[in-house]
Short mmCIF file of C-alpha atoms in Angstrom, two decimals:
data_model
loop_
_atom_site.label_atom_id
_atom_site.label_comp_id
_atom_site.label_asym_id
_atom_site.label_seq_id
_atom_site.Cartn_x
_atom_site.Cartn_y
_atom_site.Cartn_z
CA UNK T 21 79.70 107.50 109.41
CA UNK T 22 83.12 107.43 108.00
CA UNK T 23 84.92 110.89 108.77
CA UNK T 24 88.23 112.28 107.86
CA UNK T 25 89.42 115.64 109.08
CA UNK T 26 92.16 117.82 107.77
CA UNK T 27 94.48 120.34 109.30
CA UNK T 28 95.30 123.12 108.68
CA UNK T 29 92.80 124.44 106.04
CA UNK T 30 95.02 127.29 104.95
CA UNK T 31 99.07 127.34 104.85
CA UNK T 32 101.29 129.98 103.84
CA UNK T 33 105.05 129.40 104.04
CA UNK T 34 108.25 130.66 102.64
CA UNK T 35 110.25 128.76 100.22
CA UNK T 36 112.64 126.14 101.73
CA UNK T 37 110.43 125.34 104.91
CA UNK T 38 109.53 122.13 106.05
CA UNK T 39 105.47 121.55 105.64
CA UNK T 40 103.37 119.34 107.67
CA UNK T 41 99.60 118.74 106.83
CA UNK T 42 97.60 116.37 109.43
CA UNK T 43 94.73 114.44 108.56
CA UNK T 44 92.63 112.40 111.04
CA UNK T 45 90.14 109.66 110.56
CA UNK T 46 87.33 107.73 112.12
CA UNK T 47 87.21 103.61 112.79
CA UNK T 48 86.19 102.02 109.70
CA UNK T 49 88.89 103.38 107.48
CA UNK T 50 91.42 100.99 106.58
CA UNK T 51 93.76 103.06 104.41
CA UNK T 52 94.38 106.70 103.29
CA UNK T 53 95.00 108.25 100.19
CA UNK T 54 96.95 111.88 99.77
CA UNK T 55 96.20 113.95 96.74
CA UNK T 56 97.32 117.08 95.01
CA UNK T 57 94.79 119.52 93.21
CA UNK T 58 96.18 122.31 91.19
CA UNK T 59 94.34 125.38 90.12
CA UNK T 60 92.18 124.26 87.15
CA UNK T 61 91.05 120.84 89.18
CA UNK T 62 93.55 118.40 87.99
CA UNK T 63 94.02 116.10 90.92
CA UNK T 64 97.11 114.02 91.03
CA UNK T 65 97.51 110.87 93.73
CA UNK T 66 100.26 111.01 95.79
CA UNK T 67 100.40 108.26 97.67
CA UNK T 68 97.96 105.46 99.22
CA UNK T 69 99.03 104.14 102.34
CA UNK T 70 97.55 101.79 104.92
CA UNK T 71 100.71 101.64 107.26
CA UNK T 72 104.09 103.01 107.93
CA UNK T 73 105.62 105.60 105.71
CA UNK T 74 106.05 106.36 101.86
CA UNK T 75 108.45 108.66 100.43
CA UNK T 76 108.62 110.15 96.81
CA UNK T 77 111.28 112.79 95.96
CA UNK T 78 110.63 115.64 98.74
CA UNK T 79 107.31 114.30 99.66
CA UNK T 80 106.95 111.81 102.55
CA UNK T 81 103.59 110.49 104.08
CA UNK T 82 103.12 108.81 107.42
CA UNK T 83 100.27 106.96 109.00
CA UNK T 84 99.78 105.78 112.63
CA UNK T 85 96.78 103.17 112.67
CA UNK T 86 96.69 102.82 116.44
CA UNK T 87 96.05 106.70 116.68
CA UNK T 88 94.18 106.84 113.37
CA UNK T 89 96.49 109.87 112.15
CA UNK T 90 98.17 110.78 108.89
CA UNK T 91 100.77 113.26 107.96
CA UNK T 92 101.97 114.60 104.58
CA UNK T 93 105.71 116.17 104.74
CA UNK T 94 106.88 118.53 102.26
CA UNK T 95 110.72 119.18 102.47
CA UNK T 96 112.55 121.80 101.10
CA UNK T 97 109.32 123.34 99.80
CA UNK T 98 109.00 125.29 96.53
CA UNK T 99 106.17 127.72 94.98
CA UNK T 100 105.56 124.87 92.58
CA UNK T 101 104.40 122.86 95.71
CA UNK T 102 101.57 125.39 96.05
CA UNK T 103 98.41 123.42 95.54
CA UNK T 104 95.19 121.95 97.65
CA UNK T 105 96.29 118.69 99.60
CA UNK T 106 93.56 116.37 99.95
CA UNK T 107 93.35 113.31 102.24
CA UNK T 108 90.92 110.47 101.63
CA UNK T 109 89.86 107.51 103.55
CA UNK T 110 89.12 103.92 102.09
CA UNK T 111 86.41 102.29 103.98
CA UNK T 112 84.52 98.96 103.89
CA UNK T 113 87.68 97.54 102.24
CA UNK T 114 86.90 100.06 99.36
CA UNK T 115 83.30 99.12 98.73
CA UNK T 116 82.23 102.26 99.95
CA UNK T 117 84.15 104.62 98.06
CA UNK T 118 86.52 107.22 99.38
CA UNK T 119 85.67 109.69 102.00
CA UNK T 120 87.71 113.12 101.59
CA UNK T 121 88.82 115.48 103.96
CA UNK T 122 88.12 119.33 103.19
CA UNK T 123 91.59 120.15 102.09
CA UNK T 124 94.68 122.26 102.92
CA UNK T 125 95.30 125.19 100.60
CA UNK T 126 98.99 125.52 100.55
CA UNK T 127 100.60 128.69 99.09
CA UNK T 128 104.72 128.75 99.23
CA UNK T 129 106.03 132.27 98.76
CA UNK T 130 109.23 132.46 97.07
CA UNK W 5 100.03 105.50 77.85
CA UNK W 6 97.39 107.98 77.49
CA UNK W 7 95.72 109.18 80.51
CA UNK W 8 91.90 109.65 81.91
CA UNK W 9 90.19 111.80 79.36
CA UNK W 10 86.83 113.23 80.15
CA UNK W 11 84.08 114.80 77.78
CA UNK W 12 83.20 117.41 77.64
CA UNK W 13 85.56 119.75 79.62
CA UNK W 14 82.65 122.45 80.18
CA UNK W 15 79.03 122.64 79.89
CA UNK W 16 76.41 125.05 80.55
CA UNK W 17 72.45 123.63 81.35
CA UNK W 18 69.60 124.83 82.33
CA UNK W 19 67.24 123.51 85.16
CA UNK W 20 65.30 120.60 84.47
CA UNK W 21 67.46 119.63 81.60
CA UNK W 22 69.65 116.17 81.68
CA UNK W 23 73.12 115.80 80.96
CA UNK W 24 75.65 112.95 80.03
CA UNK W 25 79.28 112.99 80.97
CA UNK W 26 81.93 110.69 79.47
CA UNK W 27 84.95 109.46 80.81
CA UNK W 28 87.60 107.05 79.24
CA UNK W 29 90.11 105.27 81.41
CA UNK W 30 93.47 104.75 81.11
CA UNK W 31 94.01 101.41 78.67
CA UNK W 32 93.56 98.07 80.99
CA UNK W 33 91.97 99.75 83.71
CA UNK W 34 88.25 98.48 84.52
CA UNK W 35 87.42 100.38 87.42
CA UNK W 36 85.91 103.78 87.04
CA UNK W 37 84.81 106.03 90.02
CA UNK W 38 83.00 109.34 89.62
CA UNK W 39 83.23 112.22 92.09
CA UNK W 40 81.41 115.49 92.38
CA UNK W 41 83.36 118.53 93.88
CA UNK W 42 81.67 121.71 94.96
CA UNK W 43 83.05 124.58 96.97
CA UNK W 44 80.30 124.12 99.81
CA UNK W 45 80.93 120.09 99.82
CA UNK W 46 84.11 119.28 98.73
CA UNK W 47 85.04 116.24 96.91
CA UNK W 48 82.14 113.39 97.08
CA UNK W 49 81.96 109.79 96.11
CA UNK W 50 79.09 109.33 93.50
CA UNK W 51 79.73 105.62 92.41
CA UNK W 52 82.16 103.18 91.15
CA UNK W 53 81.91 100.70 88.00
CA UNK W 54 84.16 97.70 87.59
CA UNK W 55 83.46 95.29 84.64
CA UNK W 56 79.95 96.96 83.58
CA UNK W 57 78.79 96.64 87.10
CA UNK W 58 78.02 99.43 89.79
CA UNK W 59 80.03 98.23 92.89
CA UNK W 60 78.76 100.80 95.03
CA UNK W 61 77.08 104.55 95.35
CA UNK W 62 77.52 107.41 97.32
CA UNK W 63 75.08 109.56 99.14
CA UNK W 64 73.41 111.09 96.07
CA UNK W 65 69.61 111.09 94.56
CA UNK W 66 68.45 108.58 91.96
CA UNK W 67 68.76 111.53 89.59
CA UNK W 68 72.58 110.75 89.37
CA UNK W 69 73.14 107.46 87.50
CA UNK W 70 75.54 105.93 85.24
CA UNK W 71 77.00 103.06 83.48
CA UNK W 72 80.35 101.42 81.82
CA UNK W 73 80.39 99.92 78.57
CA UNK W 74 82.55 96.69 77.68
CA UNK W 75 85.56 98.80 76.62
CA UNK W 76 85.42 100.07 80.26
CA UNK W 77 84.12 103.61 79.06
CA UNK W 78 81.62 104.94 81.59
CA UNK W 79 79.04 107.70 81.46
CA UNK W 80 77.29 109.29 83.89
CA UNK W 81 73.97 111.07 83.87
CA UNK W 82 72.26 113.59 85.66
CA UNK W 83 68.58 114.30 85.36
CA UNK W 84 66.25 117.08 86.10
CA UNK W 85 69.14 119.38 86.85
CA UNK W 86 68.95 121.52 89.73
CA UNK W 87 71.13 124.90 90.68
CA UNK W 88 72.93 122.85 93.28
CA UNK W 89 74.30 120.21 90.59
CA UNK W 90 76.80 123.02 89.37
CA UNK W 91 80.12 121.41 90.19
CA UNK W 92 83.19 119.55 88.90
CA UNK W 93 82.39 116.27 87.97
CA UNK W 94 85.88 114.02 88.23
CA UNK W 95 86.18 110.41 87.25
CA UNK W 96 89.23 108.40 88.06
CA UNK W 97 90.21 104.98 86.68
CA UNK W 98 92.10 102.06 88.45
CA UNK W 99 93.53 98.59 87.50
CA UNK W 100 91.83 97.01 90.33
CA UNK W 101 88.35 97.79 92.09
CA UNK W 102 87.63 99.33 95.64
CA UNK W 103 89.41 102.64 96.07
CA UNK W 104 92.97 101.47 95.06
CA UNK W 105 95.67 103.75 93.40
CA UNK W 106 93.44 106.03 91.33
CA UNK W 107 94.27 108.09 88.25
CA UNK W 108 92.03 110.96 87.86
CA UNK W 109 90.70 112.88 84.56
CA UNK W 110 90.88 116.66 84.39
CA UNK W 111 87.04 117.05 85.30
CA UNK W 112 83.99 118.53 83.55
CA UNK W 113 82.83 121.51 84.89
CA UNK W 114 79.02 121.58 84.87
CA UNK W 115 77.26 124.96 85.43
CA UNK W 116 73.23 124.86 85.89
CA UNK W 117 71.60 128.20 85.02
#
């Protein structure tokens, strides 16, 4: 069974801090999505990666295929980054849909 | 380009009824995936349609079904509603099939009483 585990479940930090959210996944998952969900439910896709590192603005995502581990980093965090961050694994080459982590609830305090 | 739209945004039904939710993908996208989100189970994959064909289905009972039309719009149907079907139902569209970059709609919040 494909599994994705995220940590921490909850994270509160001060504005400006460097944030790291971790995701571990099982054999059979070939790529990962990082998603952001704001209150109210809307989900935005941040990254999809199967190797290496991607950067967009203050967000950086990395993946280590050998260790089956991915991280999402936020530099110079801001209160508007407060959201739930979810990692989701792609398995079966995409034929099995996405397997989701439980999410990390991030609060950035001013 | 207009984003993914879902209708209705909110819905209240009673046990035993059935419901149909609609999703209009981004123009040019041929893949539509459906997801259920509950506080207890989190996000779970329901099914994916591509070019009017169901490609795959998650671990849900047969009460959950869907279809896709020639214009790529998709509907999902839940029959004989149960209290546990109360959830946020999200659809996402992508240009390619198979869990590629996806664009999510705002969701339909279904409450079953």
